[in-house]
Short mmCIF file of C-alpha atoms and ligand atoms in Angstrom, two decimals:
data_model
loop_
_atom_site.label_atom_id
_atom_site.label_comp_id
_atom_site.label_asym_id
_atom_site.label_seq_id
_atom_site.Cartn_x
_atom_site.Cartn_y
_atom_site.Cartn_z
CA MET A 23 21.75 -2.41 -3.47
CA ARG A 24 24.94 -0.46 -3.79
CA LYS A 25 27.86 -1.64 -5.83
CA ARG A 26 30.66 -2.57 -3.48
CA LEU A 27 34.11 -1.18 -4.06
CA ILE A 28 36.57 -3.87 -4.87
CA VAL A 29 39.39 -3.59 -2.37
CA SER A 30 42.31 -5.98 -2.20
CA ALA A 31 42.63 -8.06 0.96
CA ALA A 32 45.88 -6.32 1.84
CA SER A 33 44.52 -2.77 1.60
CA ALA A 34 41.37 -3.81 3.45
CA LEU A 35 43.54 -5.10 6.29
CA ALA A 36 45.54 -1.88 6.27
CA LEU A 37 42.29 0.13 6.55
CA LEU A 38 41.10 -1.99 9.45
CA LEU A 39 44.37 -1.51 11.29
CA ALA A 40 44.40 2.23 10.62
CA VAL A 41 40.89 2.82 11.98
CA PRO A 42 40.20 0.90 15.17
CA ALA A 43 36.50 0.24 15.72
CA SER A 44 36.51 2.27 18.92
CA ALA A 45 37.37 5.40 16.94
CA ALA A 46 34.03 5.40 15.09
CA THR A 47 32.08 8.54 15.98
CA PRO A 48 28.34 7.99 16.41
CA SER A 49 26.33 10.28 14.18
CA PRO A 50 22.63 11.17 13.82
CA GLY A 51 20.45 8.88 11.70
CA ALA A 52 19.11 10.63 8.60
CA ALA A 53 15.68 12.32 8.79
CA GLY A 54 14.52 10.40 5.68
CA VAL A 55 15.42 7.30 3.68
CA GLY A 56 16.14 9.49 0.65
CA ASP A 57 13.03 8.77 -1.41
CA PRO A 58 13.15 11.35 -4.23
CA TYR A 59 9.36 12.04 -4.02
CA TYR A 60 9.28 12.40 -0.23
CA PRO A 61 12.80 13.07 1.10
CA THR A 62 11.72 13.11 4.78
CA TYR A 63 9.65 9.89 4.76
CA GLY A 64 11.20 7.10 6.74
CA ASN A 65 14.49 7.55 8.58
CA GLY A 66 18.07 6.37 8.44
CA GLY A 67 20.26 4.47 10.88
CA TYR A 68 18.07 1.61 12.05
CA ASP A 69 15.86 -1.19 10.83
CA VAL A 70 12.56 -2.05 12.57
CA SER A 71 11.55 -5.70 13.05
CA HIS A 72 8.39 -5.30 15.15
CA TYR A 73 5.79 -2.76 16.31
CA ASP A 74 3.74 -3.35 19.45
CA ILE A 75 0.96 -0.75 19.48
CA ARG A 76 -1.13 -0.55 22.66
CA LEU A 77 -3.82 2.14 22.72
CA LYS A 78 -7.02 3.38 24.30
CA TYR A 79 -9.61 5.23 22.19
CA GLN A 80 -12.72 7.19 23.10
CA PRO A 81 -15.09 7.57 20.12
CA ALA A 82 -16.98 10.44 21.77
CA THR A 83 -13.92 12.70 21.97
CA ASP A 84 -11.58 11.12 19.40
CA LEU A 85 -8.90 10.90 22.10
CA LEU A 86 -6.24 8.31 21.25
CA GLU A 87 -3.58 7.50 23.84
CA GLY A 88 -1.11 4.78 24.69
CA THR A 89 2.31 3.43 23.86
CA THR A 90 4.10 2.00 20.88
CA THR A 91 7.09 -0.25 21.49
CA ILE A 92 9.49 -0.58 18.57
CA LEU A 93 12.07 -3.34 18.21
CA ALA A 94 14.88 -2.34 15.88
CA THR A 95 18.55 -2.89 15.04
CA ALA A 96 20.99 -0.02 14.58
CA THR A 97 22.52 0.02 11.09
CA GLN A 98 25.16 2.61 12.06
CA ASP A 99 26.69 4.02 15.23
CA LEU A 100 23.89 6.36 16.33
CA SER A 101 24.05 9.50 18.42
CA ARG A 102 20.35 10.14 17.75
CA PHE A 103 17.62 9.01 15.38
CA ASN A 104 14.14 9.98 14.15
CA LEU A 105 10.69 8.45 14.04
CA ASP A 106 7.84 9.79 11.88
CA PHE A 107 4.86 10.93 13.97
CA VAL A 108 2.44 13.85 14.52
CA LEU A 109 0.64 13.26 17.86
CA ASP A 110 1.82 14.68 21.21
CA VAL A 111 4.58 12.68 22.87
CA GLN A 112 4.88 12.51 26.65
CA GLN A 113 7.80 10.14 27.13
CA VAL A 114 10.42 8.19 25.18
CA LEU A 115 12.53 5.33 26.51
CA VAL A 116 15.45 3.86 24.59
CA ASN A 117 16.66 0.52 25.90
CA GLY A 118 14.83 1.24 29.15
CA ARG A 119 16.36 4.69 29.77
CA ALA A 120 14.58 8.02 29.40
CA ALA A 121 15.64 9.76 26.18
CA ARG A 122 15.40 13.39 25.13
CA PHE A 123 12.96 14.06 22.30
CA ALA A 124 11.65 16.91 20.14
CA SER A 125 9.01 17.20 17.44
CA THR A 126 10.45 18.88 14.37
CA GLY A 127 9.63 19.40 10.70
CA GLU A 128 6.48 18.02 9.12
CA ALA A 129 6.35 14.76 11.08
CA GLU A 130 9.70 14.09 12.72
CA LEU A 131 10.17 12.90 16.28
CA GLU A 132 13.88 13.42 17.00
CA ILE A 133 15.17 11.11 19.74
CA THR A 134 18.48 11.49 21.55
CA PRO A 135 19.27 8.46 23.68
CA ASP A 136 21.11 8.94 26.90
CA ARG A 137 24.08 6.98 25.46
CA PRO A 138 25.07 6.28 21.83
CA ILE A 139 23.91 3.06 20.17
CA ALA A 140 26.48 0.83 18.47
CA LYS A 141 25.97 -0.37 14.94
CA GLY A 142 24.40 -3.83 14.90
CA SER A 143 22.98 -3.67 18.39
CA PRO A 144 19.30 -4.14 19.25
CA VAL A 145 17.28 -1.04 20.14
CA THR A 146 13.98 -1.00 22.03
CA VAL A 147 12.08 2.28 21.82
CA VAL A 148 8.97 2.98 23.89
CA VAL A 149 6.95 6.06 22.94
CA ARG A 150 4.12 7.21 25.22
CA TYR A 151 1.68 9.58 23.50
CA SER A 152 -1.82 11.00 23.24
CA GLY A 153 -3.78 13.19 20.87
CA VAL A 154 -6.94 13.83 18.92
CA PRO A 155 -5.85 12.53 15.52
CA GLY A 156 -8.82 14.00 13.64
CA GLU A 157 -7.67 17.47 14.65
CA VAL A 158 -4.08 17.11 13.48
CA GLU A 159 -3.52 18.29 9.94
CA ARG A 160 -0.50 18.51 7.74
CA ASP A 161 -1.04 20.99 4.91
CA GLY A 162 -4.79 20.79 5.41
CA TYR A 163 -4.83 17.04 5.41
CA SER A 164 -5.37 14.24 7.94
CA ALA A 165 -5.10 10.50 7.27
CA TRP A 166 -7.39 9.89 10.27
CA LEU A 167 -10.90 9.64 8.86
CA ARG A 168 -13.40 10.48 11.58
CA THR A 169 -16.71 8.55 11.47
CA PRO A 170 -19.88 9.13 13.55
CA ASP A 171 -18.91 6.14 15.72
CA GLY A 172 -15.11 6.32 15.75
CA GLY A 173 -12.35 6.71 13.21
CA VAL A 174 -10.16 5.02 10.61
CA ALA A 175 -6.48 5.31 9.68
CA ALA A 176 -6.13 4.47 5.99
CA ASN A 177 -4.28 6.41 3.34
CA GLU A 178 -1.35 6.33 0.98
CA PRO A 179 1.51 7.13 0.96
CA VAL A 180 1.20 7.96 4.69
CA ALA A 181 -1.30 6.92 7.36
CA ALA A 182 0.88 5.79 10.25
CA TRP A 183 1.76 9.34 11.40
CA TRP A 184 -1.72 9.74 12.91
CA TRP A 185 -1.71 6.64 15.12
CA PHE A 186 1.77 5.23 15.77
CA PRO A 187 5.38 6.43 15.53
CA SER A 188 7.32 4.55 12.86
CA ASN A 189 10.02 4.37 10.26
CA ASP A 190 7.44 5.33 7.68
CA HIS A 191 8.69 3.98 4.37
CA PRO A 192 7.79 0.74 2.53
CA THR A 193 11.43 -0.37 2.56
CA ASP A 194 11.31 -1.00 6.32
CA LYS A 195 8.70 -3.74 6.82
CA ALA A 196 7.97 -5.29 10.19
CA THR A 197 5.51 -7.52 12.04
CA PHE A 198 2.75 -5.91 14.12
CA ASP A 199 0.75 -6.40 17.30
CA VAL A 200 -2.13 -3.94 17.68
CA SER A 201 -4.15 -3.86 20.89
CA VAL A 202 -6.84 -1.23 21.49
CA LEU A 203 -9.16 -0.62 24.44
CA VAL A 204 -12.58 0.82 23.49
CA PRO A 205 -15.97 1.23 25.21
CA ASP A 206 -18.15 -1.90 25.11
CA GLY A 207 -20.24 -2.08 21.94
CA THR A 208 -17.48 -0.62 19.79
CA GLN A 209 -15.26 -2.88 17.66
CA VAL A 210 -11.63 -2.56 16.61
CA ILE A 211 -10.30 -3.81 13.27
CA SER A 212 -6.64 -4.09 12.35
CA ASN A 213 -4.42 -6.31 10.20
CA GLY A 214 -3.95 -10.06 10.34
CA LEU A 215 -5.73 -12.27 12.81
CA SER A 216 -7.60 -11.49 16.00
CA THR A 217 -5.82 -12.98 18.99
CA GLY A 218 -8.80 -12.52 21.27
CA GLN A 219 -10.53 -9.86 23.31
CA SER A 220 -11.34 -9.20 26.94
CA SER A 221 -13.98 -7.07 28.65
CA ARG A 222 -13.96 -5.36 32.03
CA ALA A 223 -15.83 -2.48 33.61
CA GLY A 224 -17.45 -1.24 30.42
CA TRP A 225 -14.34 -1.44 28.22
CA THR A 226 -13.21 -4.12 25.76
CA ARG A 227 -9.67 -4.72 24.59
CA TYR A 228 -9.22 -6.07 21.05
CA ASN A 229 -5.95 -7.68 19.93
CA TRP A 230 -4.71 -8.15 16.36
CA ARG A 231 -1.51 -9.73 15.08
CA GLN A 232 0.25 -9.52 11.71
CA THR A 233 2.98 -12.16 11.53
CA LYS A 234 4.15 -11.43 7.97
CA PRO A 235 6.30 -8.42 7.01
CA GLN A 236 4.10 -5.35 6.58
CA ALA A 237 4.84 -1.85 5.32
CA THR A 238 3.79 0.96 7.67
CA TYR A 239 1.27 2.54 5.25
CA LEU A 240 -0.47 -0.86 5.00
CA ALA A 241 -1.12 -1.00 8.74
CA THR A 242 -4.71 0.02 9.45
CA LEU A 243 -6.87 0.79 12.43
CA ALA A 244 -10.66 1.10 12.34
CA ILE A 245 -12.78 1.79 15.40
CA GLY A 246 -16.55 1.88 15.31
CA ARG A 247 -19.73 -0.15 15.49
CA PHE A 248 -19.12 -2.99 13.06
CA ASP A 249 -20.83 -6.22 12.16
CA VAL A 250 -17.81 -8.58 12.02
CA ARG A 251 -17.97 -11.91 10.18
CA THR A 252 -15.40 -14.71 10.12
CA ASP A 253 -15.22 -17.63 7.72
CA THR A 254 -12.61 -19.72 5.89
CA THR A 255 -11.97 -20.28 2.19
CA PRO A 256 -12.20 -23.84 0.81
CA SER A 257 -8.39 -23.95 1.12
CA GLY A 258 -8.59 -23.05 4.83
CA LEU A 259 -7.59 -19.36 4.74
CA PRO A 260 -9.41 -17.33 7.42
CA VAL A 261 -11.62 -14.57 5.96
CA ILE A 262 -12.61 -11.63 8.18
CA THR A 263 -15.07 -9.03 6.92
CA ALA A 264 -16.64 -6.10 8.76
CA TYR A 265 -19.38 -3.64 7.90
CA SER A 266 -20.27 -0.45 9.70
CA LYS A 267 -23.73 -0.77 11.24
CA ASP A 268 -24.60 2.56 9.58
CA LEU A 269 -24.06 1.80 5.89
CA GLY A 270 -27.73 2.47 5.18
CA GLU A 271 -28.71 1.85 1.59
CA ASN A 272 -25.16 0.84 0.63
CA ASP A 273 -25.15 -2.08 3.06
CA GLY A 274 -26.45 -4.76 0.69
CA ALA A 275 -24.19 -3.87 -2.23
CA ALA A 276 -21.16 -3.62 0.05
CA ARG A 277 -21.77 -7.10 1.48
CA ALA A 278 -22.59 -8.58 -1.94
CA SER A 279 -19.15 -7.41 -3.09
CA VAL A 280 -16.85 -7.89 -0.10
CA GLU A 281 -18.40 -11.24 0.88
CA ARG A 282 -16.91 -12.61 -2.36
CA THR A 283 -13.39 -12.03 -1.03
CA GLY A 284 -12.64 -15.74 -0.47
CA GLU A 285 -13.75 -16.74 -3.96
CA LEU A 286 -11.84 -13.86 -5.59
CA VAL A 287 -8.60 -14.46 -3.70
CA ASP A 288 -8.70 -18.08 -4.88
CA TRP A 289 -9.32 -16.92 -8.45
CA LEU A 290 -6.37 -14.47 -8.29
CA SER A 291 -4.09 -17.18 -6.86
CA GLY A 292 -4.43 -18.89 -10.24
CA TYR A 293 -2.67 -15.89 -11.83
CA PHE A 294 -0.31 -14.72 -9.08
CA GLY A 295 0.58 -17.93 -7.22
CA GLU A 296 0.10 -18.82 -3.57
CA TYR A 297 -1.54 -16.11 -1.45
CA PRO A 298 1.29 -14.58 0.65
CA PHE A 299 -0.48 -13.96 3.98
CA THR A 300 -2.28 -15.92 6.73
CA SER A 301 -5.70 -14.25 6.51
CA VAL A 302 -7.71 -12.11 4.13
CA GLY A 303 -10.68 -9.78 4.41
CA GLY A 304 -11.92 -6.24 4.32
CA TYR A 305 -13.98 -3.65 6.11
CA VAL A 306 -16.41 -0.94 5.07
CA PRO A 307 -16.55 1.94 7.58
CA ASN A 308 -18.99 4.82 7.39
CA VAL A 309 -16.62 7.29 5.71
CA PRO A 310 -17.38 9.80 2.95
CA THR A 311 -14.20 9.01 0.98
CA GLY A 312 -14.26 7.46 -2.48
CA TYR A 313 -11.12 5.37 -2.52
CA ALA A 314 -10.12 1.97 -1.22
CA LEU A 315 -6.75 0.97 0.20
CA GLU A 316 -5.03 -2.40 0.09
CA THR A 317 -4.30 -2.41 3.84
CA GLN A 318 -2.55 -5.73 4.36
CA THR A 319 -4.97 -8.67 4.65
CA GLN A 320 -7.72 -6.35 5.94
CA ILE A 321 -8.72 -4.07 3.07
CA PHE A 322 -10.28 -0.63 3.55
CA TYR A 323 -13.29 0.12 1.30
CA SER A 324 -15.47 3.22 1.02
CA PRO A 325 -19.29 2.88 0.97
CA ALA A 326 -19.34 5.23 -2.06
CA GLN A 327 -17.79 2.47 -4.14
CA PHE A 328 -20.97 0.43 -3.67
CA ALA A 329 -23.43 3.29 -4.12
CA ARG A 330 -24.42 2.13 -7.61
CA GLY A 331 -24.66 -1.55 -6.70
CA ALA A 332 -22.28 -4.42 -6.08
CA ASN A 333 -18.74 -3.92 -7.38
CA THR A 334 -16.56 -7.04 -7.38
CA SER A 335 -14.06 -5.21 -9.59
CA VAL A 336 -12.81 -3.04 -6.74
CA VAL A 337 -12.45 -6.14 -4.54
CA VAL A 338 -10.33 -7.78 -7.25
CA HIS A 339 -8.19 -4.60 -7.46
CA GLU A 340 -7.45 -4.47 -3.73
CA LEU A 341 -6.89 -8.22 -3.48
CA ALA A 342 -4.43 -8.09 -6.39
CA HIS A 343 -2.46 -5.55 -4.35
CA GLN A 344 -1.86 -8.22 -1.69
CA TRP A 345 0.67 -9.66 -4.17
CA TYR A 346 1.48 -6.49 -6.16
CA GLY A 347 2.07 -3.80 -3.54
CA ASP A 348 1.87 -5.54 -0.17
CA SER A 349 3.98 -8.69 -0.51
CA VAL A 350 6.17 -7.09 -3.19
CA SER A 351 6.36 -3.39 -2.33
CA VAL A 352 7.78 -0.33 -4.02
CA GLN A 353 11.45 0.42 -3.43
CA ARG A 354 10.73 4.11 -3.99
CA TRP A 355 7.32 5.78 -4.33
CA SER A 356 8.16 6.44 -8.00
CA ASP A 357 7.76 2.67 -8.56
CA ILE A 358 3.99 2.96 -7.95
CA TRP A 359 3.23 1.45 -11.40
CA LEU A 360 4.30 -1.93 -9.96
CA ASN A 361 1.27 -1.58 -7.65
CA GLU A 362 -1.42 0.22 -9.62
CA GLY A 363 -0.63 -0.98 -13.15
CA PHE A 364 -1.01 -4.60 -12.09
CA ALA A 365 -3.97 -4.11 -9.73
CA ARG A 366 -5.81 -2.34 -12.55
CA TYR A 367 -4.80 -5.05 -15.03
CA SER A 368 -6.25 -7.71 -12.73
CA GLN A 369 -9.61 -5.89 -13.04
CA TRP A 370 -9.30 -6.27 -16.81
CA LEU A 371 -8.69 -10.00 -16.39
CA TRP A 372 -11.77 -10.17 -14.15
CA SER A 373 -13.79 -8.24 -16.77
CA GLU A 374 -12.71 -10.82 -19.36
CA HIS A 375 -13.70 -13.64 -17.01
CA GLU A 376 -17.11 -12.03 -16.48
CA ASN A 377 -17.66 -11.46 -20.23
CA GLU A 378 -17.70 -7.71 -19.76
CA GLY A 379 -14.89 -6.88 -22.16
CA THR A 380 -11.46 -8.42 -22.77
CA ALA A 381 -8.21 -6.88 -21.54
CA GLN A 382 -7.32 -6.07 -25.15
CA GLU A 383 -10.69 -4.37 -25.69
CA ILE A 384 -10.27 -2.24 -22.57
CA ALA A 385 -6.69 -1.35 -23.57
CA ASP A 386 -7.99 -0.25 -26.98
CA TYR A 387 -10.72 1.74 -25.28
CA VAL A 388 -8.25 3.57 -23.00
CA TYR A 389 -6.08 4.34 -26.00
CA SER A 390 -8.97 5.88 -27.95
CA TYR A 391 -10.72 7.47 -24.97
CA TYR A 392 -7.95 10.00 -24.30
CA PRO A 393 -7.07 12.18 -27.30
CA ALA A 394 -3.39 12.93 -27.90
CA ASN A 395 -3.75 16.45 -26.47
CA ASP A 396 -5.28 15.21 -23.18
CA ALA A 397 -3.16 15.82 -20.07
CA PHE A 398 -3.60 12.11 -19.36
CA TRP A 399 -0.68 11.35 -21.69
CA THR A 400 1.69 13.81 -20.04
CA VAL A 401 1.97 11.63 -16.91
CA LYS A 402 4.69 8.97 -17.14
CA PRO A 403 3.34 5.92 -15.24
CA GLY A 404 6.91 4.72 -14.63
CA ASP A 405 7.83 7.98 -12.84
CA PRO A 406 4.65 10.06 -12.44
CA GLY A 407 5.93 12.55 -9.86
CA ALA A 408 4.62 12.90 -6.30
CA ASP A 409 1.67 15.02 -7.46
CA HIS A 410 0.48 12.32 -9.86
CA GLN A 411 1.24 9.18 -7.93
CA PHE A 412 -2.42 8.14 -8.08
CA SER A 413 -3.45 9.80 -11.34
CA SER A 414 -5.56 7.74 -13.73
CA ALA A 415 -2.57 7.45 -16.09
CA VAL A 416 -0.73 5.33 -13.51
CA TYR A 417 -3.73 2.99 -13.46
CA ASP A 418 -5.12 3.02 -17.00
CA ARG A 419 -2.06 3.72 -19.12
CA GLY A 420 -0.17 1.59 -16.60
CA ALA A 421 -2.45 -1.35 -17.40
CA VAL A 422 -2.13 -0.69 -21.15
CA ALA A 423 1.62 -1.10 -20.56
CA VAL A 424 0.93 -4.51 -19.01
CA GLN A 425 -1.19 -5.47 -22.03
CA ALA A 426 1.62 -4.26 -24.32
CA LEU A 427 4.02 -6.52 -22.41
CA ARG A 428 1.59 -9.42 -22.92
CA ASN A 429 1.40 -8.73 -26.65
CA THR A 430 5.18 -8.52 -26.92
CA VAL A 431 6.18 -11.67 -25.00
CA GLY A 432 3.11 -13.81 -25.75
CA ASP A 433 0.59 -15.32 -23.34
CA GLU A 434 2.74 -18.19 -22.12
CA LYS A 435 5.69 -16.04 -21.02
CA PHE A 436 3.39 -13.27 -19.83
CA PHE A 437 1.50 -15.44 -17.38
CA GLN A 438 4.78 -16.98 -16.26
CA ILE A 439 6.04 -13.47 -15.43
CA LEU A 440 2.77 -12.49 -13.72
CA LYS A 441 3.06 -15.44 -11.34
CA GLY A 442 6.83 -15.67 -11.09
CA TRP A 443 7.52 -12.08 -10.03
CA PRO A 444 5.52 -12.05 -6.76
CA THR A 445 6.85 -15.51 -5.99
CA GLU A 446 10.50 -14.57 -6.50
CA ARG A 447 10.20 -11.21 -4.72
CA ARG A 448 7.85 -12.26 -1.89
CA TYR A 449 7.91 -9.89 1.13
CA GLY A 450 10.53 -7.70 -0.57
CA ASN A 451 10.82 -4.38 -2.38
CA ALA A 452 11.51 -3.76 -6.03
CA THR A 453 11.95 -1.12 -8.73
CA VAL A 454 10.38 -0.85 -12.18
CA GLN A 455 13.86 -1.45 -13.61
CA GLN A 456 14.16 -4.73 -11.71
CA PHE A 457 10.78 -5.80 -13.04
CA GLN A 458 11.92 -5.03 -16.58
CA ALA A 459 15.09 -7.08 -16.05
CA TYR A 460 13.00 -9.97 -14.71
CA ALA A 461 10.59 -9.84 -17.68
CA GLU A 462 13.57 -9.78 -20.06
CA ARG A 463 15.11 -12.80 -18.32
CA ILE A 464 11.91 -14.85 -18.50
CA SER A 465 10.93 -13.82 -22.03
CA GLY A 466 14.43 -13.74 -23.54
CA LYS A 467 13.48 -10.43 -25.19
CA LYS A 468 14.90 -6.92 -24.88
CA LEU A 469 12.08 -4.76 -23.52
CA GLY A 470 13.74 -1.35 -23.26
CA ASP A 471 11.74 0.20 -26.11
CA LEU A 472 8.48 -1.17 -24.76
CA PHE A 473 9.05 0.24 -21.26
CA THR A 474 10.22 3.59 -22.64
CA THR A 475 7.16 3.87 -24.88
CA TRP A 476 4.48 2.98 -22.34
CA LEU A 477 5.96 4.03 -19.01
CA PHE A 478 8.49 6.78 -19.60
CA THR A 479 7.22 8.92 -22.51
CA PRO A 480 5.16 12.01 -21.59
CA SER A 481 3.01 11.86 -24.75
CA LYS A 482 0.59 9.48 -26.48
CA PRO A 483 2.50 6.55 -27.97
CA ALA A 484 1.83 5.92 -31.67
CA VAL A 485 1.06 2.27 -30.95
CA PRO A 486 -2.67 1.58 -31.07
CA SER A 487 -3.87 -1.77 -29.71
CA ALA A 488 -0.84 -1.88 -27.39
CA GLY A 489 1.04 -3.57 -30.21
CA ALA A 490 -1.42 -6.45 -30.65
CA PRO A 491 -1.28 -8.09 -34.09
CA ALA A 492 -4.10 -6.71 -36.26
CA LYS A 493 -7.16 -8.95 -36.44
CA ALA A 494 -8.13 -10.38 -39.84
CA ALA A 495 -11.67 -8.98 -39.77
CA ALA A 496 -11.14 -5.87 -37.69
CA GLY A 497 -14.08 -4.01 -39.23
CA PRO A 498 -14.03 -1.05 -41.59
CA ALA A 499 -10.67 0.62 -42.05
CA SER A 500 -12.11 3.99 -41.05
CA ALA A 501 -12.88 2.60 -37.56
CA ALA A 502 -9.40 3.67 -36.45
CA ALA A 503 -10.67 7.19 -35.73
CA ALA A 504 -13.87 6.15 -33.93
CA LEU A 505 -14.10 5.49 -30.20
CA PRO A 506 -14.74 1.76 -29.73
CA GLN A 507 -17.85 0.74 -27.83
CA GLU A 508 -17.50 1.25 -24.09
CA PRO A 509 -16.62 -2.07 -22.41
CA ARG A 510 -19.41 -3.16 -20.07
CA SER A 511 -16.99 -3.22 -17.11
CA TRP A 512 -15.64 0.28 -17.77
CA LYS A 513 -17.69 2.26 -15.24
CA LYS A 514 -17.23 -0.27 -12.44
CA ILE A 515 -13.49 -0.28 -13.04
CA GLN A 516 -13.33 3.52 -12.94
CA GLU A 517 -15.31 3.54 -9.66
CA THR A 518 -12.32 1.95 -7.92
CA ASN A 519 -10.89 5.42 -7.60
CA SER A 520 -13.75 7.61 -8.73
CA LEU A 521 -13.20 10.33 -6.16
CA HIS A 522 -9.50 10.78 -6.76
CA ASP A 523 -8.87 14.43 -6.18
CA ASN A 524 -5.65 15.75 -7.60
CA GLY A 525 -4.26 12.25 -7.85
CA SER A 526 -1.93 12.83 -4.94
CA GLY A 527 -2.67 10.43 -2.11
CA HIS A 528 -1.25 12.85 0.38
CA GLY A 529 -3.78 15.43 -0.68
CA HIS A 530 -1.51 18.44 -0.70
CA GLY A 531 0.21 19.74 -3.77
CA ARG A 532 3.81 18.65 -3.95
N1 LIG B 17 -3.79 2.27 -3.56
C1 LIG B 17 -5.11 2.85 -3.55
C2 LIG B 17 -5.87 2.10 -4.62
O1 LIG B 17 -5.77 2.35 -5.76
C3 LIG B 17 -5.10 4.31 -3.85
C4 LIG B 17 -5.18 5.21 -2.67
C5 LIG B 17 -5.24 6.63 -3.12
N2 LIG B 17 -5.42 7.54 -2.03
C6 LIG B 17 -6.02 8.73 -2.13
N3 LIG B 17 -6.13 9.46 -1.08
N4 LIG B 17 -6.49 9.15 -3.26
O2 LIG B 17 -6.51 1.16 -4.37
ZN1 ZN B 18 -4.70 0.36 -6.29
#
């Protein structure tokens, strides 16, 4: 939110009279929303309310083709505007008229409508396209994960580029309809609820609908041979889970983890308040990746996360993101601690619940595990930089910061904050600074030093135990130097993102 200039009524009137509305010159929408980490992500000049994505996919050739229809409102007088996209475009219509278009930069589709668009007016954009998404790379990287039986779009901070044109930044959320035609025997998974399917002449069309605001990177598409299961939680929330038919020896552990989704979402609701969406679930495709992604309501998991047995911890992590990340999303990618710090902390709460180590014990373990000269401490979780957006410091030190907050404000205020924040900010965007202000308001305490110490200092803070009061019988005094016993949940928690490469979700050094 920008501070408004205070202008007297008289001078405002004079300005209005001096510049008649008809004199406004339409100008191009910006090629990015101005995110400091990724200046070209998203676009300026319009606000999307809905995506209607209608595709056909052939698993044998990886050919993806169809149209995306975007409903938007112009936020300025526009001479042209951009979408973010990398596949080949054949045609663009703006408000029903053919528009000129060009692919530029890393992922920009520049659209020049046949006539300018006035600020505040509705805009309908139809983009007709085709491509082989698995073959399109940006700096050696593709968010389209090819599987033996199809493909999956799931990555962070960008995945949309490879399957639909969009205003690709979390600040522009929208509702989604996704409809994909595939050969019979192949299934299609996307976000929200299935609105039915129809078969004809060897092809089946699957339809999915997300009715709650959704960020573009949280939209997912999975095509392949899946075993799909539907159920409801005791409170009536639909649960949809899907498992690739080729999970092999990981099949049992994957199901034993993801089938607990309903129980775990109810358990998390006790901490975070009412679940924000109209369905929940997850899918496990046959991909070689080692990360999961909190794709809205329909979570993406990797089989590798279940290679050593069931892992409910990763399910808790991704479900926690439905509140911290999906319902309340980052304002800028630098605010990633609001996602990962809290999703990781929820795993610590689950560990405590399962008697596998308390949150305080795991915080102490993290603190001792990384010596002061370890590069771990050079990453500031509150502003890690684009190259370290998904570094372990954002998760582990980020969760120590949450424990430090708990120790500073006390359990009562802490749990009030944990539940109040996603309730107050539901479906919105927020910054770390806004979270700090909220925690200060609820706790009545100044938290500047705490946030500086744990989130914004590129070295190991001299605050063992995340500021917890020393226990009466804390063992021998010399124990300070020794590494505490490894919490029983430690390895499972680390497996959530065990295959993180350079910590950059985008996979190319920035
Ligand atoms: N938000 C995801 C998680 O922690 C992280 C995705 C990281 N992506 C990657 N390509 N490493 O659950
Ligand atoms: Zn996460």
